[in-house]
Coordinates of C-alpha atoms and ligand atoms in Angstrom, one line a residue:
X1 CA 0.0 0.0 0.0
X2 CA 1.3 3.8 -1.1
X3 CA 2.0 6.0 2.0
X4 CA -0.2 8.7 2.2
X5 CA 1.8 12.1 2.9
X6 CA -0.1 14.6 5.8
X7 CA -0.7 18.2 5.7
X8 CA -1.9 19.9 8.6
X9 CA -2.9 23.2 9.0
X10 CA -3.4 25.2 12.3
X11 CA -4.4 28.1 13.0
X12 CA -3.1 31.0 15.6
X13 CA -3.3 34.7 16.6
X14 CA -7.4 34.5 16.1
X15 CA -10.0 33.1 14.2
X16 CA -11.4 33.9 10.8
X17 CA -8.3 33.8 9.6
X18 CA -8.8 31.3 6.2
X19 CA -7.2 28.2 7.3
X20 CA -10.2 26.8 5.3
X21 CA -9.1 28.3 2.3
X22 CA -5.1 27.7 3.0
X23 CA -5.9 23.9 3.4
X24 CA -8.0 24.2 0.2
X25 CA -5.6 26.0 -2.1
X26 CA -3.2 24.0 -0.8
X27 CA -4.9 20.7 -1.9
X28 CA -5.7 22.5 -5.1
X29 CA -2.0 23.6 -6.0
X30 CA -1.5 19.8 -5.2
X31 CA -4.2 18.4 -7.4
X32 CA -3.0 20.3 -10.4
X33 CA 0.5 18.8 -9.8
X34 CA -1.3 15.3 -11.0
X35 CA -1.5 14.0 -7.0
X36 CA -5.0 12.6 -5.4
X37 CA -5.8 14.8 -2.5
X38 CA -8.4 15.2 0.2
X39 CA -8.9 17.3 3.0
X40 CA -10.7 16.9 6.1
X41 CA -11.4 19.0 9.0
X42 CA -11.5 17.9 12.6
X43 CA -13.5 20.4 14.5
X44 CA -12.8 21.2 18.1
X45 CA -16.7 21.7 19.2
X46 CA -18.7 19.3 21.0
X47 CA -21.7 18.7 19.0
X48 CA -21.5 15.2 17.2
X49 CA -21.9 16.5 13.9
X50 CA -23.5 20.0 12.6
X51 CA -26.8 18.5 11.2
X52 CA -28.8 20.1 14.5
X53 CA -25.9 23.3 14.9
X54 CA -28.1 26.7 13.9
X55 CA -26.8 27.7 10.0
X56 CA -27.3 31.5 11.6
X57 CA -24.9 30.7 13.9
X58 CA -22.6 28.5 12.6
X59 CA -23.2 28.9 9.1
X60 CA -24.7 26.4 6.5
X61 CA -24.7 23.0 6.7
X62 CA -23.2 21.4 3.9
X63 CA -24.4 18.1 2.8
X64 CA -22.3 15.5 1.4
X65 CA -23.1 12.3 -1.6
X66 CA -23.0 10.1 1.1
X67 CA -25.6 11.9 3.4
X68 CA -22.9 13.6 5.6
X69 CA -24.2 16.8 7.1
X70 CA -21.2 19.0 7.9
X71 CA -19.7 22.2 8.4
X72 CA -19.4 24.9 5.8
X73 CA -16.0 24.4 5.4
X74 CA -16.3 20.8 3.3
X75 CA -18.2 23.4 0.9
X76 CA -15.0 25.3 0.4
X77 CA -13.0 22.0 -0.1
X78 CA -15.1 20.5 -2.8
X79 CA -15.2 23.8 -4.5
X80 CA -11.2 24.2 -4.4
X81 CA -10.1 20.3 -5.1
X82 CA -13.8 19.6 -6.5
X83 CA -13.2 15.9 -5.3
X84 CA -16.6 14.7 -3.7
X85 CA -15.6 14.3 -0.5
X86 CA -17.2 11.3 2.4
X87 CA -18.6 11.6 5.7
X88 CA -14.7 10.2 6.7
X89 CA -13.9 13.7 5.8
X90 CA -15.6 15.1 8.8
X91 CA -14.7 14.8 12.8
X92 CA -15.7 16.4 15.5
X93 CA -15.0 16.0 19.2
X94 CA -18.4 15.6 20.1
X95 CA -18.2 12.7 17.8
X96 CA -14.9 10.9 19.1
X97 CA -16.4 11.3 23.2
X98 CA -19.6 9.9 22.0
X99 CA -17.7 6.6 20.4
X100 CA -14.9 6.5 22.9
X101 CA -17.5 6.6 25.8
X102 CA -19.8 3.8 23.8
X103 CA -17.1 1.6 23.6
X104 CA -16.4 2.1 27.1
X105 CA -20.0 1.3 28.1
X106 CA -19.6 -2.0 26.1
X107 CA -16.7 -3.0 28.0
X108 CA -14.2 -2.6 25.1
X109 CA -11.4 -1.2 27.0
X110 CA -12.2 -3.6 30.4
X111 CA -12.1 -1.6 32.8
X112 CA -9.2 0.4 32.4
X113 CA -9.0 4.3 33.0
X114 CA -10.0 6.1 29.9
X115 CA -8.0 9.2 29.3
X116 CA -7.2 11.9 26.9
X117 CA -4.6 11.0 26.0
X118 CA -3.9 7.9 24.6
X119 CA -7.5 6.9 24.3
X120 CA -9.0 10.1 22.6
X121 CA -6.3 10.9 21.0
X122 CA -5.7 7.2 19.5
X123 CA -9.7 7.7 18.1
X124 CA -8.7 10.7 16.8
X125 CA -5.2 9.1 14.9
X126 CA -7.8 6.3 13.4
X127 CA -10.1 8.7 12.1
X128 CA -7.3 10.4 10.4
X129 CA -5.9 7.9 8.8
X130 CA -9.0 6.1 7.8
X131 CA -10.0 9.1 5.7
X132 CA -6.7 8.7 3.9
X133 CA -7.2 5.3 3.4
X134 CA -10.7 5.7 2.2
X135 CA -10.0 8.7 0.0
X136 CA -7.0 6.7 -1.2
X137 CA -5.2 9.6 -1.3
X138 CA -1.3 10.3 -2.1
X139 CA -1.5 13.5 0.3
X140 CA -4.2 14.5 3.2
X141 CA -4.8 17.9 4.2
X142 CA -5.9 17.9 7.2
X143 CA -7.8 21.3 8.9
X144 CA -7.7 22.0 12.7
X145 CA -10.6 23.8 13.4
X146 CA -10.0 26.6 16.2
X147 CA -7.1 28.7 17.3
X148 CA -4.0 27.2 19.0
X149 CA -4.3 27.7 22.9
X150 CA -7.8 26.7 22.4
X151 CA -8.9 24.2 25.4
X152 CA -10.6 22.3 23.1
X153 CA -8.3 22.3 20.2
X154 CA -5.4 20.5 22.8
X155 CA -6.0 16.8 22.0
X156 CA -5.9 17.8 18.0
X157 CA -2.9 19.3 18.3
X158 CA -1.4 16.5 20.2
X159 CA -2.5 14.2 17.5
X160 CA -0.5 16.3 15.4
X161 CA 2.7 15.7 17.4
X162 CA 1.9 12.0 17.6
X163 CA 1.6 11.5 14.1
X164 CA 5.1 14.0 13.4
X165 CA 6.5 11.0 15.5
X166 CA 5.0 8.5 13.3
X167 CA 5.4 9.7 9.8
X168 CA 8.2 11.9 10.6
X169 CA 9.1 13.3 6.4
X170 CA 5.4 12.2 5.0
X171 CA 3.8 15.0 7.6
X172 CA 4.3 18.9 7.5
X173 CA 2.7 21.7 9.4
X174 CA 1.3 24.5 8.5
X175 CA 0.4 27.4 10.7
X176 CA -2.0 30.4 9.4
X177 CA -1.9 33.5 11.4
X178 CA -2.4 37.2 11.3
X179 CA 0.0 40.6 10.8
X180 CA -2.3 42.9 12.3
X181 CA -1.6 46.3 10.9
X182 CA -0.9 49.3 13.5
X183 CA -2.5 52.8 12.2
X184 CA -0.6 55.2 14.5
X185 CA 2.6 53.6 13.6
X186 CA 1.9 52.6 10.1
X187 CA 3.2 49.4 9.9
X188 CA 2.2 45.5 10.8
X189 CA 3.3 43.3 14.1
X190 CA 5.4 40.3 14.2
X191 CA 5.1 39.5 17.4
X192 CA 1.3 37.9 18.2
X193 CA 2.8 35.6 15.2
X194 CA 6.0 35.0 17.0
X195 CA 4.1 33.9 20.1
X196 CA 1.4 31.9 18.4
X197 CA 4.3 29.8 17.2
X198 CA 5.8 29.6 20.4
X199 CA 2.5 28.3 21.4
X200 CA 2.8 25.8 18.9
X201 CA 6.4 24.9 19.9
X202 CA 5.2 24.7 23.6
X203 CA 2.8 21.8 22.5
X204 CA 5.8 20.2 20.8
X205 CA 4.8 21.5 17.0
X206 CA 7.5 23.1 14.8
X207 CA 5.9 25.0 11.8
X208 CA 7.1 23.9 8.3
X209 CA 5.5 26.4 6.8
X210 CA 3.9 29.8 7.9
X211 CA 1.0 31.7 6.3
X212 CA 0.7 35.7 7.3
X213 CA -2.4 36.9 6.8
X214 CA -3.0 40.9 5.9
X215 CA -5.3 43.2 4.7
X216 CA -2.7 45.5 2.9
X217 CA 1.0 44.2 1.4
X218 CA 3.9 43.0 3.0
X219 CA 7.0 44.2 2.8
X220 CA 9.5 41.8 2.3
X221 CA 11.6 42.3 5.6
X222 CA 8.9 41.6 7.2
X223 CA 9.0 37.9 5.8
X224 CA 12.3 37.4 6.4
X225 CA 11.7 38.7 10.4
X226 CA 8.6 36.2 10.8
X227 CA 11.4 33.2 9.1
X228 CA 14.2 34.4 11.8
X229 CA 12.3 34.2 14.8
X230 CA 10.3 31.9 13.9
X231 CA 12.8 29.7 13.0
X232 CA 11.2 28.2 9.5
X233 CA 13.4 28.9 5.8
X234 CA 12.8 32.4 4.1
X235 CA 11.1 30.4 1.1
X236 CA 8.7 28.9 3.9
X237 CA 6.7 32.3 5.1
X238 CA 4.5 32.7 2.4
X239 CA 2.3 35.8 2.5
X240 CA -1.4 35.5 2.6
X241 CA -2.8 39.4 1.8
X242 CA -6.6 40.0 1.4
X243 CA -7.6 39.4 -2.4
X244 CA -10.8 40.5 -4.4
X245 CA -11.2 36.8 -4.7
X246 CA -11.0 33.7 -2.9
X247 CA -10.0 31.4 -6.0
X248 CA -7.1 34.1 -6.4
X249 CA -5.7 32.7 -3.2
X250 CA -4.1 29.3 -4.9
X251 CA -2.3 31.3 -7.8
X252 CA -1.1 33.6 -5.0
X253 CA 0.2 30.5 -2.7
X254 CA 2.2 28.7 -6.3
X255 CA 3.4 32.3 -7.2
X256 CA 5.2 31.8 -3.7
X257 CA 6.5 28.6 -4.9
X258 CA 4.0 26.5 -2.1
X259 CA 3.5 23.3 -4.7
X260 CA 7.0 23.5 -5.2
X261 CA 8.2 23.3 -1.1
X262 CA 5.8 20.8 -1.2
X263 CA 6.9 18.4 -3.6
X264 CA 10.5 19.2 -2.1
X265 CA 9.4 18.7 1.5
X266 CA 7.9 15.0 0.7
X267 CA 10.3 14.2 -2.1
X268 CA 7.6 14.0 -4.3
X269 CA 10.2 14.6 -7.6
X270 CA 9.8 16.8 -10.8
X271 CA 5.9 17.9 -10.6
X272 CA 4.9 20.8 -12.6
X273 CA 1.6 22.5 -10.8
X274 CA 0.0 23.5 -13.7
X275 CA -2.9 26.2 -12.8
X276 CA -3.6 27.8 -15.8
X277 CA -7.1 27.1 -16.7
X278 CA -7.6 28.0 -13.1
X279 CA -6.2 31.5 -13.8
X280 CA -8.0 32.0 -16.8
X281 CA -11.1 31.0 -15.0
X282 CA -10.1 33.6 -12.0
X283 CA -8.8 36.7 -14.1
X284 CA -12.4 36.2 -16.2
X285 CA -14.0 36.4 -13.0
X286 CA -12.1 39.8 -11.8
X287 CA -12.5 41.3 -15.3
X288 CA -16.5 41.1 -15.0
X289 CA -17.5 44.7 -14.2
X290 CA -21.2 45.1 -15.3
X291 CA -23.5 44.4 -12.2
X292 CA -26.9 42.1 -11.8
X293 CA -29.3 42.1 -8.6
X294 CA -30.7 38.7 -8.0
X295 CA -32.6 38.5 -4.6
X296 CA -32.6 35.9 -2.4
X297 CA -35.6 35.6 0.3
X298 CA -35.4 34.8 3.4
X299 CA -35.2 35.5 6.9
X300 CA -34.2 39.0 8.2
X301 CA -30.6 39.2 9.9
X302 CA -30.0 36.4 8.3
X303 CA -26.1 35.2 8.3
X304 CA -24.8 35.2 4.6
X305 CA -22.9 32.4 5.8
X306 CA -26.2 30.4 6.4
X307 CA -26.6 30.3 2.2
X308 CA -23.0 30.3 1.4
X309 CA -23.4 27.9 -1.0
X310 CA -26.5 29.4 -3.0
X311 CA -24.4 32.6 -3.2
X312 CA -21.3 31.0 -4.6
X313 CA -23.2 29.0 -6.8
X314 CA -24.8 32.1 -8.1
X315 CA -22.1 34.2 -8.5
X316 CA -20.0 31.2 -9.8
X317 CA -23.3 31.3 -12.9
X318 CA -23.0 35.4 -13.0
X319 CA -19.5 35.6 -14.0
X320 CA -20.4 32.4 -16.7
X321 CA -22.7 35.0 -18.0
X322 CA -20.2 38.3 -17.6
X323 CA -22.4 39.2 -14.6
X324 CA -21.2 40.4 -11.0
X325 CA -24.0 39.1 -9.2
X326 CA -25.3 41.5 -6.6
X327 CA -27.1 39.5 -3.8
X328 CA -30.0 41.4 -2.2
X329 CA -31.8 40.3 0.6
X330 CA -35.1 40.1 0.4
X331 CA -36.9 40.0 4.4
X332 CA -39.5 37.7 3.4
X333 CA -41.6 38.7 6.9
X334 CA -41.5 42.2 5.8
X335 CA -43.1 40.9 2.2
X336 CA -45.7 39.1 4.5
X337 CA -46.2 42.4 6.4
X338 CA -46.5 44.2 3.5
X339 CA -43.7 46.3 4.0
X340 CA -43.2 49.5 0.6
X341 CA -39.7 49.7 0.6
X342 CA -39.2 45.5 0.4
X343 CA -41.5 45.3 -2.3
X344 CA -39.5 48.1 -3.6
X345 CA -37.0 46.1 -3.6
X346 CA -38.2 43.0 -4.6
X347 CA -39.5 44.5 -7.7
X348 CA -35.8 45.8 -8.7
X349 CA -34.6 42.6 -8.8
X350 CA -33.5 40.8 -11.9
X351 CA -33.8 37.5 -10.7
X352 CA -35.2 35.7 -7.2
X353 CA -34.1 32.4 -5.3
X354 CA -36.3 31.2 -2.5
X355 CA -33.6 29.2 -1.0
X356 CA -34.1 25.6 2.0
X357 CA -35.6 26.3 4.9
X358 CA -37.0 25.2 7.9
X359 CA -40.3 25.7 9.8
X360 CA -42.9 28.7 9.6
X361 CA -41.2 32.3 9.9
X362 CA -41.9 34.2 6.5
X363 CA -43.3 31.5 4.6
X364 CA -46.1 33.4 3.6
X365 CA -43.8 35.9 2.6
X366 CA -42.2 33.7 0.8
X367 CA -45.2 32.1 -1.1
X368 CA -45.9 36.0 -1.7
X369 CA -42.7 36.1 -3.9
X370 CA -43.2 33.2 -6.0
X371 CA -47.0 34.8 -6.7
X372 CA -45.3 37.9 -7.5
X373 CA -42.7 36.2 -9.3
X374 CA -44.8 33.5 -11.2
X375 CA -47.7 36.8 -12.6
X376 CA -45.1 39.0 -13.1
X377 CA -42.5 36.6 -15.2
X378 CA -39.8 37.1 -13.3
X379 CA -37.3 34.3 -13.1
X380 CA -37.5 32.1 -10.4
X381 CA -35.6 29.4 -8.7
X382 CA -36.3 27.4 -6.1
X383 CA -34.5 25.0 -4.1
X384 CA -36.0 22.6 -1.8
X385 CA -38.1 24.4 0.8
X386 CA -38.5 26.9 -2.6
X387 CA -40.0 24.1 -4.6
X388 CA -42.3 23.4 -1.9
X389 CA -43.3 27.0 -1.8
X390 CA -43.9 27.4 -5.2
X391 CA -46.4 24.0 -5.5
X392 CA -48.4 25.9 -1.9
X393 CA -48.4 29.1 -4.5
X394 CA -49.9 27.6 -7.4
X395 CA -52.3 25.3 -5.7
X396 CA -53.7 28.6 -4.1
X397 CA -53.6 30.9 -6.3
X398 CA -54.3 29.1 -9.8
X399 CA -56.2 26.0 -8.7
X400 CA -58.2 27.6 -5.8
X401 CA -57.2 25.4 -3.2
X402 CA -57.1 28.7 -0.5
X403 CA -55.5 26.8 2.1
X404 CA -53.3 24.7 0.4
X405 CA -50.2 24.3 2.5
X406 CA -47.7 22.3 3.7
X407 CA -47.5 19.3 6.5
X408 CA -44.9 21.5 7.7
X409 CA -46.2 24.5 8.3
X410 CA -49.8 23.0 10.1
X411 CA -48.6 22.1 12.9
X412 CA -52.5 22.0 13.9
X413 CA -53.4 20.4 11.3
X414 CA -56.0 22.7 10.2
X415 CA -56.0 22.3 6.4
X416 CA -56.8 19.2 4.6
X417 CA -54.6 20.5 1.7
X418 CA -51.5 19.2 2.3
X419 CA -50.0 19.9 -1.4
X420 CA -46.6 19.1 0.6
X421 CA -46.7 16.4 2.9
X422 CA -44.1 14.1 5.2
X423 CA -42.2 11.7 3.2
X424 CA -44.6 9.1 2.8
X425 CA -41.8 6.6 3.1
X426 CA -40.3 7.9 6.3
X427 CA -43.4 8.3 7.9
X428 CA -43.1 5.0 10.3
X429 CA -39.3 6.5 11.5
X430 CA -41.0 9.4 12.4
X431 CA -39.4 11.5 14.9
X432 CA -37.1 14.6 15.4
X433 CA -34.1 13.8 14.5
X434 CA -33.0 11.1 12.0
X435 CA -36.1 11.3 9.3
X436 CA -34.5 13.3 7.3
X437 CA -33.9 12.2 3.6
X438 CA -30.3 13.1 3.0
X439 CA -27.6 12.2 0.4
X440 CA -27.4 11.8 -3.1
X441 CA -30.2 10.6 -5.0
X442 CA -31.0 9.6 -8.5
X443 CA -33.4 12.0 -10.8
X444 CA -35.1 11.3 -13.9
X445 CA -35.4 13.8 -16.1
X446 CA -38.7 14.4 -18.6
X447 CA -37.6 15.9 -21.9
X448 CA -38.6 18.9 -23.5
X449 CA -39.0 20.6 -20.2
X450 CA -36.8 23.3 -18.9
X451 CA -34.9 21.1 -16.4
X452 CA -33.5 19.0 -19.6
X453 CA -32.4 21.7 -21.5
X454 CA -30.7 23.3 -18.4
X455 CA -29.1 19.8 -17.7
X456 CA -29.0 18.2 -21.6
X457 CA -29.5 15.1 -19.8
X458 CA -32.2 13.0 -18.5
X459 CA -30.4 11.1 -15.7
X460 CA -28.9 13.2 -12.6
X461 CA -27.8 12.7 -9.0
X462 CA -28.4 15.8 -6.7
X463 CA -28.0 16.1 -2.9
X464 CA -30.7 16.6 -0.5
X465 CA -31.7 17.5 2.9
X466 CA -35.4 17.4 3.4
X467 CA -38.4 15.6 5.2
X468 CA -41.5 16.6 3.1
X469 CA -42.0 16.4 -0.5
X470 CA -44.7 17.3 -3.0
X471 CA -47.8 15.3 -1.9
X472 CA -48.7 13.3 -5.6
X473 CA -52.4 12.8 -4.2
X474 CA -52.9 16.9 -5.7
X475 CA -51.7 15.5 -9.1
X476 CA -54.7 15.5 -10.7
X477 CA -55.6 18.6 -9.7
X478 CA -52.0 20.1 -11.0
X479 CA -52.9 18.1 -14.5
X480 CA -53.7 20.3 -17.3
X481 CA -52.1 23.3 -16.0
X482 CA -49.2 25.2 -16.4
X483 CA -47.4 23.3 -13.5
X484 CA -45.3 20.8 -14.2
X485 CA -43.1 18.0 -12.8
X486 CA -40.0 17.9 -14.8
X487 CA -38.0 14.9 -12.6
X488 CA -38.7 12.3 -10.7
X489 CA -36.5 9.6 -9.0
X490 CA -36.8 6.8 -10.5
X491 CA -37.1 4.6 -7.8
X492 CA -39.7 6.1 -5.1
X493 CA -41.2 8.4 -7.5
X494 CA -40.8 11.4 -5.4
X495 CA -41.1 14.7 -7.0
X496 CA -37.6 16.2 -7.4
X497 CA -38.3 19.2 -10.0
X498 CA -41.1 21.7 -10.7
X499 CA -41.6 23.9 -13.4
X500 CA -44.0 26.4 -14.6
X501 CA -44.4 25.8 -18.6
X502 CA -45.6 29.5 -19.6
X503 CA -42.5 31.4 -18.2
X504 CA -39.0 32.3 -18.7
X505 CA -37.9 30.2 -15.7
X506 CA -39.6 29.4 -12.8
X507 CA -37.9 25.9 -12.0
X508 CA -37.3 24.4 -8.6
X509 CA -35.6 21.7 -7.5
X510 CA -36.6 19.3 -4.5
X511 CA -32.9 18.5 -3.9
X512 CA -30.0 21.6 -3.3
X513 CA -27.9 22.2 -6.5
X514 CA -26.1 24.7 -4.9
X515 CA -24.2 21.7 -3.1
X516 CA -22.4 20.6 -6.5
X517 CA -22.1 24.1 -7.9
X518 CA -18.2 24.8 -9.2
X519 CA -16.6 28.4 -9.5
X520 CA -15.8 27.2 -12.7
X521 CA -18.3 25.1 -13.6
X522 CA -21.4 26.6 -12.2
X523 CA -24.5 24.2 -12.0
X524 CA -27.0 23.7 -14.8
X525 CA -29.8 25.0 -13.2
X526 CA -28.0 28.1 -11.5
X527 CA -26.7 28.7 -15.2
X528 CA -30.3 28.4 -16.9
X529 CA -31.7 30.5 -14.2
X530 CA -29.2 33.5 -14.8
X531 CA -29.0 33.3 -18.4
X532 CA -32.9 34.2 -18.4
X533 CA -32.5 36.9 -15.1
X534 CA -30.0 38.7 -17.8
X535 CA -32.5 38.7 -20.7
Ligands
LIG601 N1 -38.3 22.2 5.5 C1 -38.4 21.5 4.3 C2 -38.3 20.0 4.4 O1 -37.9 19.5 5.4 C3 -37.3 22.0 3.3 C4 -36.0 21.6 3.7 C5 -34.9 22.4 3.0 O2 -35.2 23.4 2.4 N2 -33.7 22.0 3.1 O3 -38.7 19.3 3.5

């Protein structure tokens, strides 16, 4: 068996640094080198996974082929490396307590005294390098979620100088941290980096390779200063300044020679990283100047973390279509309260998404949009809790059924118009956690509808998160009109896409394309949906 090389990456000085998009680019310089990367990210928190962690909070929740809920940060992976990545990917220490104490209550480790350190730690080790044996990967790069001198970030970093021990050469470390910049003094500080690696070294981790993060240039000495007392090679502080873009962050990191220490560092031989289409996908990206508003509707003080996805995926379609897409937030309880200014501002947009959701708050606000949008021919896409919202729109408005609704939303069950019910087929593993249908399914396609010329295929796999679905007891009533189900999966028959046939696009999807959306390959529907917001 091949011997999997390590990359971790740490992170000091504070968080919201990037060490998600260091370990990306970093996998991504790698992968255009012609090696098989993953990453995976071992968070420090304590819930078991971030399926039930608020996306307002803590951002979206990102779904992987396998069913994997996880944090936002598997987004950025896939979108850097655009490797599909497994649930292996994923670890949290809520996750290794819960197994290490299960085990414990089984009488695995007979009585002994669980500690720490070795028996957290070890869990920790396995998970590691079962996600390089799964991934199958020539080099792992591995995120530490959290700052160093974190409590909870102490038995990660200890795994890291375990596995130094181990794999001594095939391991490197990387530590991201931050420059701040002075004002008064006009100039940027070494020193919380200094002692952030001191930190590090206190824990028994040398840095192999440092990353300064800034918001304005730095000056060369200042390199060379961070190298000296920090006790890492010139050639190894690489600088890490703000850029307009994310995906500029990679060309930035190779400029700095990173694939090349790399390859050095492991003895990886002659590899030529070869980023060009990359670059020409990023400078067509900067270039776009010309504007478009496309309004996405939701909750007010919403986090735009929560939809990061949907709003990569549709600026990822914008520039596709020389578009800087313009994300405006439309409060969707202010629709409901019939609020001037947001129907002002509704009505400016070019475009609307009504994006996943859960429970009540603004729905109706919602379903207001996708009236407004559906009479007024305004191009619409919907995804999941959007598709829903758009079947509860029609069924009211166009087949009279006033209080059409969804199983969701009743929680009284009031109406006898369910249009979107509970999953039929999880109905008997009903309860609050664990119903949900999740994971990549299979969708077939009807042609001549809008879906198929978006996708120019009939056959698709999407990802989804949801628990109710498009009750098919209303079908007869939807026959005959403009509404239309354009995919189905094959096997269950569940609805997976809705269209309305008389408009320039008003699609929705059951499932969440915004999952498999690539800068540079932006997904079908996000693609279809823009090209008509521009005409
Ligand atoms: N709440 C809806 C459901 O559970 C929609 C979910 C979603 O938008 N992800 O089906």
């Amino acid at each position: 068996m091949k011997q999997p090389k390590f990359i971790f990456v740490t992170g000091g000085v504070c968080s919201s640094l990037g060490k998600g998009i260091v370990a990306s680019s970093t996998a991504a310089i790698l992968k255009s080198g012609g090696l098989k990367v993953a990453i995976m990210k071992l968070d420090p928190y304590l819930n078991v996974d971030p399926g039930t962690m608020s996306p307002f909070q803590h951002g979206e929740v990102f779904v992987l082929d396998d069913g994997s809920e996880t944090d936002l940060d598997l987004g950025h992976y896939e979108r850097f490396i655009d490797v599909p990545l497994s649930g292996v990917c994923t670890v949290t220490t809520g996750r290794v307590y819960s197994e290490v104490l299960a085990e414990e209550r089984d009488g695995k480790y007979l009585g002994g005294t669980i500690q720490v350190v070795p028996h957290i730690t070890t869990k920790i080790k396995d998970k590691v390098k079962l996600a390089a044996k799964k991934m199958d990967v020539d080099v792992l790069v591995v995120e530490i979620g959290g700052t160093v001198g974190d409590i909870e970030a102490e038995p990660f970093l200890e795994v890291l100088r375990q596995m130094k021990n181990e794999f001594g050469n095939n391991l490197l470390s990387f530590h991201t941290t931050l420059l701040p910049y002075l004002a008064a003094s006009k100039e940027l500080k070494t020193k919380p980096t200094q002692l952030s690696v001191r930190e590090l070294r206190r824990v028994g981790i040398t840095p192999d390779v440092i990353f300064c993060r800034a918001d304005v240039k730095i000056p060369k000495a200042l390199l060379k200063k961070v190298a000296y007392f920090c006790d890492v090679p010139n050639e190894c502080v690489i600088p890490a300044e703000t850029v307009r873009s994310i995906y500029e962050v990679p060309l930035r990191f190779q400029k700095n020679n990173l694939g090349d220490i790399i390859a050095d560092k492991f003895e990886l031989g002659d590899i030529k990283f070869d980023l060009e289409d990359w670059e020409a996908g990023v400078q067509k990206m900067l270039r776009v100047k010309s504007e478009i508003k496309i309004g996405l509707a939701g909750k007010y003080n919403e986090l735009d973390d929560a939809y990061l996805s949907v709003i990569e995926a549709a600026k990822a379609a914008g520039f596709h279509h020389g578009k800087r897409v313009q994300v405006e937030w439309i409060d969707t309880e202010k629709i409901e309260a019939k609020d001037e200014e947001e129907w002002t501002r509704l009505r400016e947009v070019a475009g609307v998404i009504v994006p996943g959701g859960f429970g009540n708050r603004g729905t109706e606000g919602k379903i207001a949009v996708a009236q407004y949008a559906r009479e007024n021919k305004v191009p619409y896409l919907g995804l999941c809790l959007g598709s829903q919202i758009m079947a509860i729109e029609f069924a009211r408005n166009v087949l009279g059924i006033a209080d059409a609704t969804s199983e969701e939303f009743d929680e009284e069950n009031k109406s006898k118009n369910h249009v979107v019910h509970f999953i039929p087929e999880q109905r008997d593993i009903r309860k609050k956690g664990g119903t949900m249908r999740l994971g990549a399914y299979d969708c077939k396609i009807e042609k001549g509808t809008k879906a198929y010329e978006a996708y120019g295929t009939d056959q698709i796999s999407e990802r989804h998160r949801h628990r109710y679905e498009f009750n098919d007891a209303f079908l007869p009533k939807f026959e005959g009109s403009d509404f239309q189900i354009s995919g189905r999966h094959p096997k269950t028959n569940l609805v997976e896409i809705v269209e309305i046939k008389d408009h320039p696009f008003m699609v929705a999807s059951q499932f969440h394309p915004e999952f498999l959306s690539r800068p540079l390959r932006p997904h079908p529907l996000f693609r279809a949906f823009m090209e008509a917001s521009v005409n």
